[in-house]
mmCIF file of C-alpha atoms in Angstrom:
data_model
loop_
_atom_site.group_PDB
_atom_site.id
_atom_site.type_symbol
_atom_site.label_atom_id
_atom_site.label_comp_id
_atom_site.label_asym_id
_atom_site.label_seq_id
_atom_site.Cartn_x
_atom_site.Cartn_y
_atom_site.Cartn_z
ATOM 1 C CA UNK A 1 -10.716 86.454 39.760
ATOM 2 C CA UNK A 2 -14.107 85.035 39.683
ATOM 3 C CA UNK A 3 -15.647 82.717 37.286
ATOM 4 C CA UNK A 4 -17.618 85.464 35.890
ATOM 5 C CA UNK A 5 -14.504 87.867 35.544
ATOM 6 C CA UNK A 6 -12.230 85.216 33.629
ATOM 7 C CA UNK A 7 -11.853 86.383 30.039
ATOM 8 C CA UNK A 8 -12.307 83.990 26.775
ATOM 9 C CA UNK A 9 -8.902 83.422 25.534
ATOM 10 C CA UNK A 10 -9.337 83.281 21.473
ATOM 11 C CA UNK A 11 -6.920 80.762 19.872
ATOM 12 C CA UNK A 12 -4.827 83.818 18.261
ATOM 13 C CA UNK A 13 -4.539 84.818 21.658
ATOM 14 C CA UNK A 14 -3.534 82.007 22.799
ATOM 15 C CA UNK A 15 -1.151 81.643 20.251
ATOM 16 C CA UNK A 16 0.431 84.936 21.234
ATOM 17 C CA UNK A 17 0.730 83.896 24.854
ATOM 18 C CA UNK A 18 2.614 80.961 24.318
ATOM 19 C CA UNK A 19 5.106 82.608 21.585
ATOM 20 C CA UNK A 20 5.626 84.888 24.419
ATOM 21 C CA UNK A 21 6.628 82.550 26.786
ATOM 22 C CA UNK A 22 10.405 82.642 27.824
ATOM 23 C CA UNK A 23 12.499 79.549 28.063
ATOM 24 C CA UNK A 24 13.502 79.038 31.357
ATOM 25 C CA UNK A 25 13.620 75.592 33.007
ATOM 26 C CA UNK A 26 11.126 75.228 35.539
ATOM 27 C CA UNK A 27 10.881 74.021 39.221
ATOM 28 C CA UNK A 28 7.266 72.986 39.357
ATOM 29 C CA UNK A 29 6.011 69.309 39.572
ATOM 30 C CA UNK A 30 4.477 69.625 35.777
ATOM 31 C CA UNK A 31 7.147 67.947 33.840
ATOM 32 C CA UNK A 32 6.895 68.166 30.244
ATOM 33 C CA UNK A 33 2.746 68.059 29.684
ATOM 34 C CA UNK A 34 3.736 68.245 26.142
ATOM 35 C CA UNK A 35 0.355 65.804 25.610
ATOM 36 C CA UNK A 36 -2.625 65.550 28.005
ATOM 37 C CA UNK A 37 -1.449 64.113 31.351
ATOM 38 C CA UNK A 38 -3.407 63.383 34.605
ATOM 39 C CA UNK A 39 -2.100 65.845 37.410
ATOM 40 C CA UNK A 40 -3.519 64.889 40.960
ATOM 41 C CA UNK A 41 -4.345 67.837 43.229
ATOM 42 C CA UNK A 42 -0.744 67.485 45.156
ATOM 43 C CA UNK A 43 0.893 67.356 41.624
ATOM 44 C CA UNK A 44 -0.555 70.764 40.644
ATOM 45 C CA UNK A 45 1.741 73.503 41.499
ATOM 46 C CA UNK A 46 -1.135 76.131 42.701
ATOM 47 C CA UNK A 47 1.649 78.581 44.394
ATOM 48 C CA UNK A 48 3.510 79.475 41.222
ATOM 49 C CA UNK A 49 0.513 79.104 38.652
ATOM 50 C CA UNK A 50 -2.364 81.923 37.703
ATOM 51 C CA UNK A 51 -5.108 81.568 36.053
ATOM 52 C CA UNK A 52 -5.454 84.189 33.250
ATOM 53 C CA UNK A 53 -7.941 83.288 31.166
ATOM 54 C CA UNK A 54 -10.804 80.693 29.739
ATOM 55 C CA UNK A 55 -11.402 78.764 26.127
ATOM 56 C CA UNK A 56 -15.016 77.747 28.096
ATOM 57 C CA UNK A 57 -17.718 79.917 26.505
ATOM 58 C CA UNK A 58 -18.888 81.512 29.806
ATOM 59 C CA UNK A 59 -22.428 81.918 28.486
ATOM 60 C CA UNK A 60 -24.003 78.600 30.615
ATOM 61 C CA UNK A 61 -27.749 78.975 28.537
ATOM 62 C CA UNK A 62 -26.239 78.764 24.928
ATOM 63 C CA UNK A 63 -25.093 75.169 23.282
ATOM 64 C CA UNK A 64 -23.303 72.298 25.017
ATOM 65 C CA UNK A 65 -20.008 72.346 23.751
ATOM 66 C CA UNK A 66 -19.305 69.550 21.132
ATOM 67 C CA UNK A 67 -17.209 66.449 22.412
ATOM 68 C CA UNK A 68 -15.862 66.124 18.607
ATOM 69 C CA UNK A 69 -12.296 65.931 18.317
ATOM 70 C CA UNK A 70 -9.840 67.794 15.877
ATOM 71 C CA UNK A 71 -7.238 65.021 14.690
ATOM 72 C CA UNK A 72 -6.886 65.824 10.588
ATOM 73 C CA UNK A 73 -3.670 64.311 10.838
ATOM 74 C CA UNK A 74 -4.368 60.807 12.534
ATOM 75 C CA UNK A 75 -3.210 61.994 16.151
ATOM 76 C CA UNK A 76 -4.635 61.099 19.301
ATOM 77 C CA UNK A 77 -5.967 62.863 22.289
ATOM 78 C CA UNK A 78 -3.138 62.104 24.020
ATOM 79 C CA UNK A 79 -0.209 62.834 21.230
ATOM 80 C CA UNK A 80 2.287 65.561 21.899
ATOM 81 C CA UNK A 81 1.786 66.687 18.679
ATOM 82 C CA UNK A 82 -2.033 66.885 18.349
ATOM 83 C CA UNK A 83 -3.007 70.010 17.670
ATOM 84 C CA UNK A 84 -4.339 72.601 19.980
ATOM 85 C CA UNK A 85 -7.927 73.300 18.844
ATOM 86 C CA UNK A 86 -10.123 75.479 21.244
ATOM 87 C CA UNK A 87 -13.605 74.996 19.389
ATOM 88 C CA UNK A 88 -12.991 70.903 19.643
ATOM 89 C CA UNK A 89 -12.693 68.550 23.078
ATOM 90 C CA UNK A 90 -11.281 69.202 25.580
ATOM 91 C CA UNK A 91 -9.684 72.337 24.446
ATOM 92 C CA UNK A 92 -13.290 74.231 25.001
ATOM 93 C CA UNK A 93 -13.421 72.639 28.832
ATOM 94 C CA UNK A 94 -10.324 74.825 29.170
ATOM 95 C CA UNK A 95 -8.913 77.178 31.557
ATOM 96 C CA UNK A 96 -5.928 79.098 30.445
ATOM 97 C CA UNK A 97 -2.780 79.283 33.324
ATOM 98 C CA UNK A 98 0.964 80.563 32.929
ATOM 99 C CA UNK A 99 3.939 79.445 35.650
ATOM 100 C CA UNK A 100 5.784 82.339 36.848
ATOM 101 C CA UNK A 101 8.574 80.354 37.383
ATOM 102 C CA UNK A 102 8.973 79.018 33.797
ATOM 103 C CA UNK A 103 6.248 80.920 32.038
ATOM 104 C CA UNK A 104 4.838 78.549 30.405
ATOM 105 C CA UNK A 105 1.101 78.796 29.284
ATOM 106 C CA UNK A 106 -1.116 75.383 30.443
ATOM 107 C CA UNK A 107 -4.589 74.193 29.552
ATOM 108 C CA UNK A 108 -6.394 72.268 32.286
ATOM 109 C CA UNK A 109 -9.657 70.720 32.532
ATOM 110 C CA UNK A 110 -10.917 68.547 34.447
ATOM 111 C CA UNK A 111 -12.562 64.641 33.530
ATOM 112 C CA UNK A 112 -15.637 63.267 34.836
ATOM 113 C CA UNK A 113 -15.840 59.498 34.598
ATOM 114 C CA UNK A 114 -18.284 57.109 35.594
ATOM 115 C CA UNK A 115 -16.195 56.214 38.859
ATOM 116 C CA UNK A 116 -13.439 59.239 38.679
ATOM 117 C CA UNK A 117 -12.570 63.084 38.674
ATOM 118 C CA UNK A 118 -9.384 63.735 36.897
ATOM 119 C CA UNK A 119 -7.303 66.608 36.655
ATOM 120 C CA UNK A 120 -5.171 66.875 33.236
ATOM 121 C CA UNK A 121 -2.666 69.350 31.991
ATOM 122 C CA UNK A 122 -1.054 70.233 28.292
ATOM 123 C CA UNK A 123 1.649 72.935 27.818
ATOM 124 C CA UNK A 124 0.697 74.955 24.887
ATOM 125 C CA UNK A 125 3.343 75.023 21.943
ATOM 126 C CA UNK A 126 2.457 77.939 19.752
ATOM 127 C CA UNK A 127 2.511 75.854 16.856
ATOM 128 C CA UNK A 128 -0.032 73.470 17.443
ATOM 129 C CA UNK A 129 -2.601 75.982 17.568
ATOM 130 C CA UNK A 130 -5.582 76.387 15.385
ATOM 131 C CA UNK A 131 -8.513 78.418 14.943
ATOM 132 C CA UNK A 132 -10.226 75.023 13.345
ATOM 133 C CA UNK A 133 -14.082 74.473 13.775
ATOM 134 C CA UNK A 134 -16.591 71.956 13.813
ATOM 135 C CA UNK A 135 -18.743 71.717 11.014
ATOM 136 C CA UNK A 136 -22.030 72.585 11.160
#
């Protein structure tokens, strides 16, 4: 699939896709992900993960995406219970994968600091998403 084929995941579809998700215990490298964690390239389990979709607006002319953060409840970027808010960072940096050995849908996007490139993975729970947006 090519960057120009990858469909925009909307967060009620990404709601659905990780209420679908079956509970089966999983043999990847990924661990629990349950906040944002760094996953180095030999970390990432690239054999047994697809990509299926995008929260990244693919148009590349219209509006940067905001770097505002969604935390009405006093999380952090890196809480497991933060909620999942494609409109806000990093969520809309996103692409979309599921594990065909656990089937678990993950977000990844990748960090560029001053001195680094970093991988980082969330699993989605289906609870912690929101359709929130930023206000204009």
């Amino acid at each position: 699939m090519s960057d120009f084929e990858i469909p925009l995941i909307l967060p009620a579809q990404l709601k659905a896709l990780a209420q679908a998700q079956l509970s089966r215990s999983c043999t990847c490298a990924m661990g629990a992900c349950t906040g944002w964690e760094s996953v180095p390239g030999e970390r990432w389990p690239a054999a047994q993960v697809s990509r299926v979709g995008s929260l990244r607006a693919s148009d590349g002319f219209g509006p940067e995406p905001t770097y505002e953060e969604f935390h009405p409840h006093k999380t952090r970027y890196d809480s497991p219970d933060a909620p999942i808010a494609p409109a806000f960072f990093p969520y809309n940096r996103c692409d979309v994968f599921t594990c065909s050995q656990c089937d678990r849908v993950l977000l990844k996007y990748t960090e560029y600091g001053g001195y680094y490139i970093d991988d980082r993975v969330r699993a989605v729970q289906a609870d912690l998403v929101t359709d929130a947006q930023p206000e204009a």
